[in-house]
mmCIF file of C-alpha atoms in Angstrom:
data_model
loop_
_atom_site.group_PDB
_atom_site.id
_atom_site.type_symbol
_atom_site.label_atom_id
_atom_site.label_comp_id
_atom_site.label_asym_id
_atom_site.label_seq_id
_atom_site.Cartn_x
_atom_site.Cartn_y
_atom_site.Cartn_z
ATOM 1 C CA MET C 49 20.493 -40.530 23.282
ATOM 2 C CA PRO C 50 21.916 -36.983 23.637
ATOM 3 C CA TYR C 51 23.658 -35.352 20.729
ATOM 4 C CA LEU C 52 26.407 -32.714 21.181
ATOM 5 C CA SER C 53 26.531 -29.708 18.909
ATOM 6 C CA GLY C 54 27.736 -26.124 18.750
ATOM 7 C CA GLY C 55 28.873 -23.281 16.546
ATOM 8 C CA TRP C 56 29.088 -19.531 16.172
ATOM 9 C CA ILE C 57 27.456 -16.868 14.036
ATOM 10 C CA ILE C 58 28.830 -13.450 13.023
ATOM 11 C CA LEU C 59 26.233 -10.808 13.842
ATOM 12 C CA ALA C 60 27.778 -7.401 13.124
ATOM 13 C CA LYS C 61 31.079 -5.857 12.093
ATOM 14 C CA GLU C 62 30.602 -2.560 13.916
ATOM 15 C CA LYS C 63 31.326 -2.378 17.622
ATOM 16 C CA CYS C 64 28.796 -0.768 19.911
ATOM 17 C CA SER C 65 28.433 -0.812 23.691
ATOM 18 C CA LEU C 66 25.791 -3.142 25.124
ATOM 19 C CA THR C 67 24.581 -3.191 28.730
ATOM 20 C CA GLY C 68 24.309 -6.490 30.573
ATOM 21 C CA MET C 69 20.533 -6.437 30.168
ATOM 22 C CA GLN C 70 20.792 -5.746 26.400
ATOM 23 C CA THR C 71 23.270 -8.634 26.021
ATOM 24 C CA ASN C 72 20.919 -11.000 27.887
ATOM 25 C CA LEU C 73 17.933 -9.897 25.785
ATOM 26 C CA CYS C 74 19.878 -10.388 22.517
ATOM 27 C CA THR C 75 21.057 -13.814 23.681
ATOM 28 C CA THR C 76 17.528 -14.917 24.614
ATOM 29 C CA PHE C 77 16.102 -13.635 21.330
ATOM 30 C CA LEU C 78 18.716 -15.409 19.204
ATOM 31 C CA ARG C 79 18.383 -18.661 21.171
ATOM 32 C CA ASN C 80 14.592 -18.667 20.746
ATOM 33 C CA LYS C 81 14.768 -17.851 17.030
ATOM 34 C CA LEU C 82 17.518 -20.306 16.131
ATOM 35 C CA PHE C 83 16.236 -23.242 18.205
ATOM 36 C CA GLU C 84 12.485 -22.801 18.150
ATOM 37 C CA GLY C 85 10.813 -26.149 18.779
ATOM 38 C CA VAL C 86 13.653 -27.737 20.818
ATOM 39 C CA LYS C 87 12.230 -28.268 24.294
ATOM 40 C CA HIS C 88 15.026 -30.062 26.199
ATOM 41 C CA PHE C 89 18.617 -28.817 26.374
ATOM 42 C CA TRP C 90 21.533 -30.036 28.490
ATOM 43 C CA ASP C 91 24.915 -28.378 29.150
ATOM 44 C CA LEU C 92 23.651 -25.044 27.813
ATOM 45 C CA LEU C 93 26.104 -22.390 26.679
ATOM 46 C CA PHE C 94 24.873 -19.293 24.833
ATOM 47 C CA GLN C 95 27.163 -16.286 24.760
ATOM 48 C CA LEU C 96 27.130 -12.949 22.898
ATOM 49 C CA LYS C 97 30.601 -11.364 22.817
ATOM 50 C CA TRP C 98 32.865 -8.989 20.884
ATOM 51 C CA ASP C 99 35.692 -10.900 19.216
ATOM 52 C CA GLN C 100 38.905 -8.829 19.169
ATOM 53 C CA ASN C 101 40.616 -11.007 16.535
ATOM 54 C CA PHE C 102 37.812 -10.887 13.961
ATOM 55 C CA THR C 103 36.514 -7.475 15.152
ATOM 56 C CA CYS C 104 32.875 -8.531 15.089
ATOM 57 C CA TRP C 105 30.025 -9.492 17.402
ATOM 58 C CA VAL C 106 29.576 -13.261 17.554
ATOM 59 C CA PHE C 107 26.880 -15.491 19.057
ATOM 60 C CA ILE C 108 28.539 -18.647 20.427
ATOM 61 C CA PHE C 109 26.480 -21.707 21.286
ATOM 62 C CA SER C 110 27.131 -25.248 22.431
ATOM 63 C CA PHE C 111 24.643 -27.692 23.912
ATOM 64 C CA SER C 112 23.439 -31.275 23.871
ATOM 65 C CA PHE C 113 19.900 -32.364 23.052
ATOM 66 C CA HIS C 114 17.902 -35.427 22.022
ATOM 67 C CA LEU C 115 17.911 -36.422 18.345
ATOM 68 C CA ASN C 116 14.104 -36.292 18.409
ATOM 69 C CA ASP C 117 14.313 -32.619 19.306
ATOM 70 C CA CYS C 118 16.722 -32.091 16.429
ATOM 71 C CA CYS C 119 14.026 -33.322 14.045
ATOM 72 C CA VAL C 120 11.514 -30.947 15.629
ATOM 73 C CA CYS C 121 13.979 -28.097 15.222
ATOM 74 C CA ARG C 122 14.546 -28.943 11.556
ATOM 75 C CA LYS C 123 10.793 -29.101 10.916
ATOM 76 C CA SER C 124 10.286 -25.744 12.627
ATOM 77 C CA MET C 125 13.051 -24.155 10.545
ATOM 78 C CA GLN C 126 11.565 -25.642 7.367
ATOM 79 C CA ARG C 127 8.138 -24.297 8.285
ATOM 80 C CA ASN C 128 9.525 -20.830 8.931
ATOM 81 C CA LYS C 129 11.266 -20.944 5.557
ATOM 82 C CA GLN C 130 8.003 -21.886 3.822
ATOM 83 C CA VAL C 131 6.121 -19.083 5.606
ATOM 84 C CA PHE C 132 8.786 -16.636 4.461
ATOM 85 C CA MET C 133 8.475 -17.901 0.881
ATOM 86 C CA GLY C 134 4.685 -17.656 1.081
ATOM 87 C CA CYS C 135 4.856 -14.037 2.257
ATOM 88 C CA LYS C 136 7.281 -13.213 -0.543
ATOM 89 C CA LYS C 137 4.980 -14.800 -3.119
ATOM 90 C CA PHE C 138 1.989 -12.970 -1.613
ATOM 91 C CA ASN C 139 3.748 -9.615 -1.910
ATOM 92 C CA MET C 140 4.384 -10.255 -5.607
ATOM 93 C CA ASP C 141 1.030 -11.903 -6.399
ATOM 94 C CA PRO C 142 -1.490 -12.162 -3.503
ATOM 95 C CA LYS C 143 -3.545 -15.010 -5.015
ATOM 96 C CA LYS C 144 -0.486 -17.155 -5.751
ATOM 97 C CA GLY C 145 0.905 -16.464 -2.288
ATOM 98 C CA ILE C 146 -2.313 -17.575 -0.563
ATOM 99 C CA ARG C 147 -2.498 -20.686 -2.757
ATOM 100 C CA PHE C 148 1.130 -21.587 -1.894
ATOM 101 C CA LEU C 149 0.472 -21.223 1.851
ATOM 102 C CA ILE C 150 -2.689 -23.345 1.637
ATOM 103 C CA ASP C 151 -0.973 -26.053 -0.463
ATOM 104 C CA SER C 152 1.926 -26.078 2.021
ATOM 105 C CA GLY C 153 -0.468 -26.662 4.927
ATOM 106 C CA LEU C 154 0.388 -23.317 6.520
ATOM 107 C CA LEU C 155 -3.090 -21.796 6.042
ATOM 108 C CA LYS C 156 -6.543 -23.321 6.107
ATOM 109 C CA ASN C 157 -8.644 -22.636 3.057
ATOM 110 C CA THR C 158 -11.183 -20.663 5.087
ATOM 111 C CA SER C 159 -12.045 -16.981 5.045
ATOM 112 C CA ASP C 160 -11.462 -16.705 8.806
ATOM 113 C CA ASP C 161 -7.956 -18.210 8.718
ATOM 114 C CA ILE C 162 -6.853 -16.099 5.741
ATOM 115 C CA ALA C 163 -8.344 -12.960 7.328
ATOM 116 C CA GLN C 164 -6.364 -13.621 10.516
ATOM 117 C CA PHE C 165 -3.202 -14.037 8.447
ATOM 118 C CA LEU C 166 -3.795 -10.714 6.647
ATOM 119 C CA TYR C 167 -4.782 -8.934 9.865
ATOM 120 C CA LYS C 168 -1.543 -9.924 11.605
ATOM 121 C CA GLY C 169 0.282 -8.807 8.467
ATOM 122 C CA GLU C 170 3.709 -10.148 9.509
ATOM 123 C CA GLY C 171 6.040 -9.746 6.531
ATOM 124 C CA LEU C 172 3.202 -8.759 4.232
ATOM 125 C CA ASN C 173 3.113 -5.815 1.876
ATOM 126 C CA LYS C 174 0.122 -3.642 2.872
ATOM 127 C CA THR C 175 -0.629 -2.665 -0.710
ATOM 128 C CA ALA C 176 -0.860 -6.347 -1.616
ATOM 129 C CA ILE C 177 -3.244 -6.874 1.338
ATOM 130 C CA GLY C 178 -5.453 -4.065 0.013
ATOM 131 C CA ASP C 179 -5.463 -5.504 -3.500
ATOM 132 C CA TYR C 180 -6.476 -8.966 -2.251
ATOM 133 C CA LEU C 181 -9.229 -7.661 0.043
ATOM 134 C CA GLY C 182 -10.649 -5.490 -2.731
ATOM 135 C CA GLU C 183 -11.247 -8.302 -5.225
ATOM 136 C CA ARG C 184 -14.880 -8.958 -6.105
ATOM 137 C CA GLU C 185 -14.835 -12.777 -6.137
ATOM 138 C CA ASP C 186 -17.180 -14.322 -3.577
ATOM 139 C CA PHE C 187 -14.392 -15.847 -1.480
ATOM 140 C CA ASN C 188 -12.462 -12.554 -1.364
ATOM 141 C CA LEU C 189 -15.613 -10.799 -0.206
ATOM 142 C CA GLU C 190 -15.937 -13.360 2.616
ATOM 143 C CA VAL C 191 -12.307 -12.735 3.593
ATOM 144 C CA LEU C 192 -12.930 -8.961 3.527
ATOM 145 C CA GLN C 193 -15.947 -9.396 5.823
ATOM 146 C CA ALA C 194 -13.942 -11.566 8.247
ATOM 147 C CA PHE C 195 -11.017 -9.114 8.120
ATOM 148 C CA VAL C 196 -13.227 -6.122 8.942
ATOM 149 C CA GLU C 197 -14.839 -8.011 11.826
ATOM 150 C CA LEU C 198 -11.388 -8.424 13.423
ATOM 151 C CA HIS C 199 -11.359 -4.652 13.930
ATOM 152 C CA GLU C 200 -12.962 -3.401 17.142
ATOM 153 C CA PHE C 201 -14.455 0.074 16.671
ATOM 154 C CA THR C 202 -16.656 0.237 19.751
ATOM 155 C CA ASP C 203 -16.638 3.694 21.419
ATOM 156 C CA LEU C 204 -14.228 5.105 18.799
ATOM 157 C CA ASN C 205 -15.183 8.218 16.873
ATOM 158 C CA LEU C 206 -15.131 7.929 13.096
ATOM 159 C CA VAL C 207 -11.632 9.387 12.648
ATOM 160 C CA GLN C 208 -10.153 7.047 15.262
ATOM 161 C CA ALA C 209 -11.789 4.060 13.558
ATOM 162 C CA LEU C 210 -10.564 5.179 10.142
ATOM 163 C CA ARG C 211 -7.030 5.572 11.468
ATOM 164 C CA GLN C 212 -7.067 1.996 12.726
ATOM 165 C CA PHE C 213 -8.682 0.589 9.597
ATOM 166 C CA LEU C 214 -6.516 2.417 7.041
ATOM 167 C CA TRP C 215 -3.331 1.448 8.867
ATOM 168 C CA SER C 216 -3.994 -2.279 8.416
ATOM 169 C CA PHE C 217 -3.634 -2.116 4.610
ATOM 170 C CA ARG C 218 -3.329 0.411 1.789
ATOM 171 C CA LEU C 219 -6.412 1.456 -0.164
ATOM 172 C CA PRO C 220 -6.100 0.243 -3.765
ATOM 173 C CA GLY C 221 -6.421 2.661 -6.656
ATOM 174 C CA GLU C 222 -9.415 1.003 -8.328
ATOM 175 C CA ALA C 223 -12.728 2.698 -7.570
ATOM 176 C CA GLN C 224 -14.793 -0.494 -7.250
ATOM 177 C CA LYS C 225 -12.301 -2.006 -4.796
ATOM 178 C CA ILE C 226 -12.374 1.142 -2.659
ATOM 179 C CA ASP C 227 -16.167 1.107 -2.717
ATOM 180 C CA ARG C 228 -16.375 -2.498 -1.448
ATOM 181 C CA MET C 229 -13.857 -1.916 1.327
ATOM 182 C CA MET C 230 -15.381 1.339 2.573
ATOM 183 C CA GLU C 231 -18.855 -0.193 2.453
ATOM 184 C CA ALA C 232 -17.628 -3.035 4.688
ATOM 185 C CA PHE C 233 -15.990 -0.515 7.027
ATOM 186 C CA ALA C 234 -19.163 1.573 7.314
ATOM 187 C CA GLN C 235 -21.307 -1.446 8.138
ATOM 188 C CA ARG C 236 -18.843 -2.648 10.762
ATOM 189 C CA TYR C 237 -18.557 0.788 12.375
ATOM 190 C CA CYS C 238 -22.341 1.118 12.618
ATOM 191 C CA HIS C 239 -22.574 -2.376 14.082
ATOM 192 C CA CYS C 240 -20.011 -1.480 16.783
ATOM 193 C CA ASN C 241 -21.593 1.926 17.459
ATOM 194 C CA PRO C 242 -25.368 1.661 17.069
ATOM 195 C CA GLY C 243 -27.202 4.960 17.151
ATOM 196 C CA VAL C 244 -24.346 7.189 16.012
ATOM 197 C CA PHE C 245 -25.670 7.285 12.437
ATOM 198 C CA GLN C 246 -29.138 6.619 11.097
ATOM 199 C CA HIS C 247 -27.788 4.423 8.302
ATOM 200 C CA SER C 248 -24.496 2.906 7.145
ATOM 201 C CA ASP C 249 -24.752 5.081 4.003
ATOM 202 C CA THR C 250 -24.275 8.112 6.259
ATOM 203 C CA CYS C 251 -21.110 6.584 7.684
ATOM 204 C CA TYR C 252 -19.919 5.737 4.157
ATOM 205 C CA VAL C 253 -20.385 9.301 2.838
ATOM 206 C CA LEU C 254 -18.880 10.909 5.929
ATOM 207 C CA SER C 255 -15.883 8.554 5.828
ATOM 208 C CA PHE C 256 -15.044 9.711 2.303
ATOM 209 C CA ALA C 257 -15.615 13.304 3.337
ATOM 210 C CA VAL C 258 -13.039 12.829 6.112
ATOM 211 C CA ILE C 259 -10.530 11.197 3.762
ATOM 212 C CA MET C 260 -10.920 14.046 1.261
ATOM 213 C CA LEU C 261 -10.661 16.597 4.094
ATOM 214 C CA ASN C 262 -7.373 15.000 5.114
ATOM 215 C CA THR C 263 -6.051 15.467 1.558
ATOM 216 C CA SER C 264 -7.286 19.064 1.302
ATOM 217 C CA LEU C 265 -5.806 20.131 4.649
ATOM 218 C CA HIS C 266 -2.443 18.426 4.370
ATOM 219 C CA ASN C 267 -1.601 18.309 0.674
ATOM 220 C CA PRO C 268 0.720 21.280 -0.021
ATOM 221 C CA ASN C 269 -0.591 21.496 -3.585
ATOM 222 C CA VAL C 270 -4.089 22.361 -2.318
ATOM 223 C CA LYS C 271 -4.077 26.109 -1.754
ATOM 224 C CA ASP C 272 -7.751 26.586 -0.815
ATOM 225 C CA LYS C 273 -7.967 24.892 2.601
ATOM 226 C CA PRO C 274 -11.552 24.127 3.688
ATOM 227 C CA SER C 275 -12.756 25.686 6.941
ATOM 228 C CA HIS C 276 -14.805 23.916 9.605
ATOM 229 C CA GLN C 277 -17.902 25.773 8.380
ATOM 230 C CA ARG C 278 -17.358 24.628 4.807
ATOM 231 C CA PHE C 279 -16.835 21.018 5.955
ATOM 232 C CA THR C 280 -20.091 21.220 7.911
ATOM 233 C CA THR C 281 -21.979 22.681 4.939
ATOM 234 C CA MET C 282 -20.685 19.944 2.616
ATOM 235 C CA ASN C 283 -22.166 17.282 4.886
ATOM 236 C CA ARG C 284 -25.638 18.699 5.463
ATOM 237 C CA GLY C 285 -28.574 16.341 4.955
ATOM 238 C CA ILE C 286 -26.547 13.123 4.757
ATOM 239 C CA ASN C 287 -28.013 11.555 7.923
ATOM 240 C CA ASP C 288 -31.181 10.078 6.402
ATOM 241 C CA GLY C 289 -32.141 13.554 5.212
ATOM 242 C CA GLY C 290 -31.213 15.243 8.470
ATOM 243 C CA ASP C 291 -28.052 16.986 9.657
ATOM 244 C CA LEU C 292 -25.389 15.437 11.847
ATOM 245 C CA PRO C 293 -24.640 17.126 15.207
ATOM 246 C CA GLU C 294 -22.350 20.107 14.690
ATOM 247 C CA ASP C 295 -20.164 19.051 17.629
ATOM 248 C CA LEU C 296 -19.523 15.698 15.987
ATOM 249 C CA LEU C 297 -18.446 17.330 12.698
ATOM 250 C CA ARG C 298 -16.308 19.902 14.515
ATOM 251 C CA ASN C 299 -14.491 17.168 16.467
ATOM 252 C CA LEU C 300 -13.834 15.184 13.289
ATOM 253 C CA TYR C 301 -12.532 18.307 11.551
ATOM 254 C CA GLU C 302 -10.212 19.269 14.409
ATOM 255 C CA SER C 303 -8.879 15.698 14.726
ATOM 256 C CA ILE C 304 -7.866 15.614 11.065
ATOM 257 C CA LYS C 305 -6.545 19.162 11.142
ATOM 258 C CA ASN C 306 -4.315 18.426 14.130
ATOM 259 C CA GLU C 307 -3.078 15.024 12.974
ATOM 260 C CA PRO C 308 -3.225 13.743 9.358
ATOM 261 C CA PHE C 309 -3.800 10.099 8.564
ATOM 262 C CA LYS C 310 -0.645 8.009 8.638
ATOM 263 C CA ILE C 311 -0.414 5.983 5.446
ATOM 264 C CA PRO C 312 1.450 2.689 5.891
ATOM 265 C CA GLU C 313 4.614 2.465 3.801
ATOM 266 C CA ASP C 314 6.049 -0.731 2.372
ATOM 267 C CA ASP C 315 9.740 -1.480 2.863
ATOM 268 C CA GLY C 316 10.315 2.072 4.131
ATOM 269 C CA ASN C 317 10.049 3.562 0.637
ATOM 270 C CA ASP C 318 6.679 3.953 -1.030
ATOM 271 C CA LEU C 319 8.217 4.771 -4.423
ATOM 272 C CA THR C 320 10.185 1.515 -4.319
ATOM 273 C CA HIS C 321 6.985 -0.480 -4.005
ATOM 274 C CA THR C 322 5.070 1.722 -6.437
ATOM 275 C CA PHE C 323 7.446 0.786 -9.241
ATOM 276 C CA PHE C 324 8.058 -2.807 -8.145
ATOM 277 C CA ASN C 325 5.249 -4.477 -10.099
ATOM 278 C CA PRO C 326 4.010 -1.992 -12.725
ATOM 279 C CA ASP C 327 1.212 -2.517 -15.248
ATOM 280 C CA ARG C 328 3.682 -1.700 -18.021
ATOM 281 C CA GLU C 329 7.142 -0.199 -18.474
ATOM 282 C CA GLY C 330 9.505 0.604 -21.327
ATOM 283 C CA TRP C 331 11.385 3.214 -23.359
ATOM 284 C CA LEU C 332 9.272 5.806 -25.211
ATOM 285 C CA LEU C 333 9.897 9.200 -26.814
ATOM 286 C CA LYS C 334 8.089 12.202 -25.285
ATOM 287 C CA LEU C 335 7.499 15.551 -26.976
ATOM 288 C CA GLY C 336 8.377 18.531 -24.773
ATOM 289 C CA GLY C 337 5.795 21.053 -23.550
ATOM 290 C CA ARG C 338 7.234 24.500 -24.210
ATOM 291 C CA VAL C 339 10.265 23.350 -26.220
ATOM 292 C CA LYS C 340 9.029 20.933 -28.890
ATOM 293 C CA THR C 341 11.916 18.472 -28.827
ATOM 294 C CA TRP C 342 11.691 14.706 -28.503
ATOM 295 C CA LYS C 343 13.408 13.090 -25.518
ATOM 296 C CA ARG C 344 13.837 9.407 -24.722
ATOM 297 C CA ARG C 345 12.377 8.512 -21.333
ATOM 298 C CA TRP C 346 11.764 5.336 -19.328
ATOM 299 C CA PHE C 347 8.016 5.151 -18.684
ATOM 300 C CA ILE C 348 6.285 3.210 -15.902
ATOM 301 C CA LEU C 349 2.507 2.756 -15.774
ATOM 302 C CA THR C 350 1.171 1.936 -12.292
ATOM 303 C CA ASP C 351 -1.523 3.019 -9.804
ATOM 304 C CA ASN C 352 -3.441 5.061 -12.414
ATOM 305 C CA CYS C 353 -0.375 7.233 -13.075
ATOM 306 C CA LEU C 354 2.224 7.424 -15.827
ATOM 307 C CA TYR C 355 5.725 8.087 -14.478
ATOM 308 C CA TYR C 356 8.765 8.876 -16.606
ATOM 309 C CA PHE C 357 12.478 8.725 -15.743
ATOM 310 C CA GLU C 358 15.628 9.867 -17.474
ATOM 311 C CA TYR C 359 17.388 6.577 -16.644
ATOM 312 C CA THR C 360 16.130 3.186 -15.479
ATOM 313 C CA THR C 361 18.395 3.446 -12.418
ATOM 314 C CA ASP C 362 16.794 6.698 -11.190
ATOM 315 C CA LYS C 363 15.024 6.321 -7.848
ATOM 316 C CA GLU C 364 12.606 9.201 -8.396
ATOM 317 C CA PRO C 365 10.724 10.125 -11.579
ATOM 318 C CA ARG C 366 11.373 13.206 -13.687
ATOM 319 C CA GLY C 367 7.623 13.587 -14.174
ATOM 320 C CA ILE C 368 4.267 12.230 -13.038
ATOM 321 C CA ILE C 369 1.089 12.253 -15.144
ATOM 322 C CA PRO C 370 -2.076 11.302 -13.162
ATOM 323 C CA LEU C 371 -4.486 9.687 -15.604
ATOM 324 C CA GLU C 372 -7.629 10.958 -13.880
ATOM 325 C CA ASN C 373 -10.155 12.269 -16.408
ATOM 326 C CA LEU C 374 -7.755 11.976 -19.359
ATOM 327 C CA SER C 375 -8.373 10.318 -22.718
ATOM 328 C CA ILE C 376 -5.969 8.677 -25.148
ATOM 329 C CA ARG C 377 -5.945 8.488 -28.956
ATOM 330 C CA GLU C 378 -3.690 7.561 -31.852
ATOM 331 C CA VAL C 379 -2.219 10.504 -33.797
ATOM 332 C CA ASP C 380 -0.057 10.997 -36.866
ATOM 333 C CA ASP C 381 3.142 12.987 -36.528
ATOM 334 C CA SER C 382 5.331 14.138 -39.428
ATOM 335 C CA LYS C 383 8.556 13.506 -37.471
ATOM 336 C CA LYS C 384 7.901 10.379 -35.418
ATOM 337 C CA PRO C 385 6.015 7.119 -36.091
ATOM 338 C CA ASN C 386 3.682 5.135 -33.776
ATOM 339 C CA CYS C 387 2.394 8.164 -31.851
ATOM 340 C CA PHE C 388 -0.417 8.541 -29.353
ATOM 341 C CA GLU C 389 -1.653 11.436 -27.216
ATOM 342 C CA LEU C 390 -2.996 11.968 -23.701
ATOM 343 C CA PHE C 391 -5.453 14.870 -23.533
ATOM 344 C CA ILE C 392 -8.444 16.288 -21.651
ATOM 345 C CA PRO C 393 -11.621 15.622 -23.667
ATOM 346 C CA ASP C 394 -13.655 18.753 -24.517
ATOM 347 C CA HIS C 395 -10.945 21.012 -22.991
ATOM 348 C CA ARG C 396 -8.130 21.033 -25.522
ATOM 349 C CA ASP C 397 -6.576 24.262 -24.178
ATOM 350 C CA GLN C 398 -6.625 23.214 -20.513
ATOM 351 C CA VAL C 399 -3.267 22.319 -18.937
ATOM 352 C CA ILE C 400 -3.142 18.697 -17.767
ATOM 353 C CA LYS C 401 -2.721 18.219 -14.016
ATOM 354 C CA ALA C 402 0.826 16.865 -13.768
ATOM 355 C CA CYS C 403 4.220 17.683 -12.298
ATOM 356 C CA LYS C 404 7.880 17.412 -13.243
ATOM 357 C CA THR C 405 11.316 17.839 -11.653
ATOM 358 C CA GLU C 406 13.483 20.660 -12.966
ATOM 359 C CA ALA C 407 17.264 20.321 -13.410
ATOM 360 C CA ASP C 408 17.820 22.185 -10.115
ATOM 361 C CA GLY C 409 15.628 19.712 -8.215
ATOM 362 C CA ARG C 410 12.522 21.895 -7.932
ATOM 363 C CA VAL C 411 9.179 20.142 -8.455
ATOM 364 C CA VAL C 412 6.905 22.271 -10.625
ATOM 365 C CA GLU C 413 3.545 21.935 -12.340
ATOM 366 C CA GLY C 414 3.595 20.603 -15.884
ATOM 367 C CA ASN C 415 2.643 22.849 -18.804
ATOM 368 C CA HIS C 416 1.292 20.330 -21.305
ATOM 369 C CA THR C 417 -2.169 20.706 -22.810
ATOM 370 C CA PHE C 418 -1.500 17.261 -24.304
ATOM 371 C CA TYR C 419 1.237 14.641 -24.036
ATOM 372 C CA ARG C 420 2.424 13.246 -27.359
ATOM 373 C CA ILE C 421 4.380 10.023 -27.097
ATOM 374 C CA SER C 422 6.072 7.819 -29.707
ATOM 375 C CA ALA C 423 6.532 4.064 -29.292
ATOM 376 C CA PRO C 424 9.355 2.060 -30.957
ATOM 377 C CA THR C 425 6.935 -0.178 -32.903
ATOM 378 C CA ALA C 426 3.287 -0.218 -33.946
ATOM 379 C CA GLU C 427 2.713 -3.289 -31.755
ATOM 380 C CA GLU C 428 4.123 -1.559 -28.676
ATOM 381 C CA LYS C 429 1.995 1.493 -29.404
ATOM 382 C CA GLU C 430 -1.164 -0.638 -29.368
ATOM 383 C CA GLU C 431 -0.082 -2.342 -26.143
ATOM 384 C CA TRP C 432 0.600 0.986 -24.416
ATOM 385 C CA ILE C 433 -2.755 2.408 -25.544
ATOM 386 C CA THR C 434 -4.608 -0.666 -24.264
ATOM 387 C CA SER C 435 -2.799 -0.584 -20.906
ATOM 388 C CA ILE C 436 -3.322 3.157 -20.407
ATOM 389 C CA LYS C 437 -7.034 2.885 -21.273
ATOM 390 C CA LYS C 438 -7.395 0.300 -18.523
ATOM 391 C CA ALA C 439 -5.571 2.559 -16.047
ATOM 392 C CA ILE C 440 -7.450 5.791 -16.803
ATOM 393 C CA SER C 441 -9.735 6.689 -13.872
ATOM 394 C CA ARG C 442 -12.526 9.156 -13.317
ATOM 395 C CA ASP C 443 -11.820 10.594 -9.849
ATOM 396 C CA PRO C 444 -13.325 7.615 -7.932
ATOM 397 C CA PHE C 445 -13.768 9.253 -4.512
ATOM 398 C CA TYR C 446 -15.981 12.042 -5.773
ATOM 399 C CA GLU C 447 -17.950 9.794 -8.115
ATOM 400 C CA MET C 448 -18.685 7.246 -5.380
ATOM 401 C CA VAL C 449 -19.653 9.876 -2.823
ATOM 402 C CA ALA C 450 -21.940 11.590 -5.353
ATOM 403 C CA ALA C 451 -23.596 8.256 -6.165
ATOM 404 C CA ARG C 452 -24.124 7.436 -2.486
ATOM 405 C CA LYS C 453 -25.529 10.916 -1.728
ATOM 406 C CA LYS C 454 -27.945 10.456 -4.609
ATOM 407 C CA LYS C 455 -29.011 7.109 -3.134
ATOM 408 C CA VAL C 456 -29.546 8.652 0.311
ATOM 409 C CA SER C 457 -31.564 11.498 -1.225
ATOM 410 C CA ALA C 458 -33.759 9.047 -3.148
ATOM 411 C CA LEU C 459 -34.458 7.033 0.027
ATOM 412 C CA THR C 460 -35.479 10.099 2.049
ATOM 413 C CA SER C 461 -37.501 11.941 -0.617
ATOM 414 C CA PRO C 462 -41.318 11.626 -0.333
#
């Protein structure tokens, strides 16, 4: 038995001119989205029009359909709602999001099905995808392998393949995760392009060299830009003890020089995501560099960096302290309790690599040889020290490349 229904939806309050084709496309899109799953309509009326009385665009619909189709429509809408909730949960906690989608019957508990879901990436945060793929549990490694195999690198040069691969997620900050993901990439690239490199280790080392070249050429803070000759020299002997063709290295260099890697952003604002789910955050007192006064700042610890803000509502930090190669220790201070310090071990007089925003908006290098910070309580001090120790890194790219070069050298030495 047919069932009559109808209604209208306000779409926008600002008037803009639409061509007949644009109106038809909008109407078709809205009809398909709102009534996905309903196969049989009668007495169709779908209209997109500007309403003079309410001064808004409205989508008007009236139709009749079978009650069975109504149930299908409801089920489809419920499924779409669950998928949306699953994506939202995934973006906040990847493991919980995947578990929700599996329990809801929206994903099969197989590495292939989950890899397809991550590869399509619809509504997913690309940093969360990278974190999930980088985990070392056996099942995550299977998903990573299936995910990499969805990429087709045949007849692509290394830079083209890296562009495709690094656009599908964001590399995590943890060295071991990066290592697993780049290892999988190197093996896949060599499988798709046999004969280009003697061994996947060569592809692994060269991939990191290209990523670091991208940073050196396009980071404004790097003053000493490497030349093609220097890039070639850095990569001598990595192809099972032999040198790679100079034309290949020159083409890779020119490709990166002419067009830097595009890093996928989440929600249009990378800083927004960076501070969305921090390792730790809270109010602390910070001792100034040149002027030794204590100032209250809102600190956020995330992605191996310590950020500080003047107010919690600020969108951009007043300062950034990368934790690479730093150490942390408790200290006593005559003026403030519960203090700890960030410093460079064995180089007490060396200025820490950091930056801050001046009152006039200029971003300048920091001038601290150490950062002394005071927590409100002894318990919070211990918690901050523990969290920062976990976040401190040791320049993972260079360490991993050095280790792999050492492995290649050991394999090729007599």
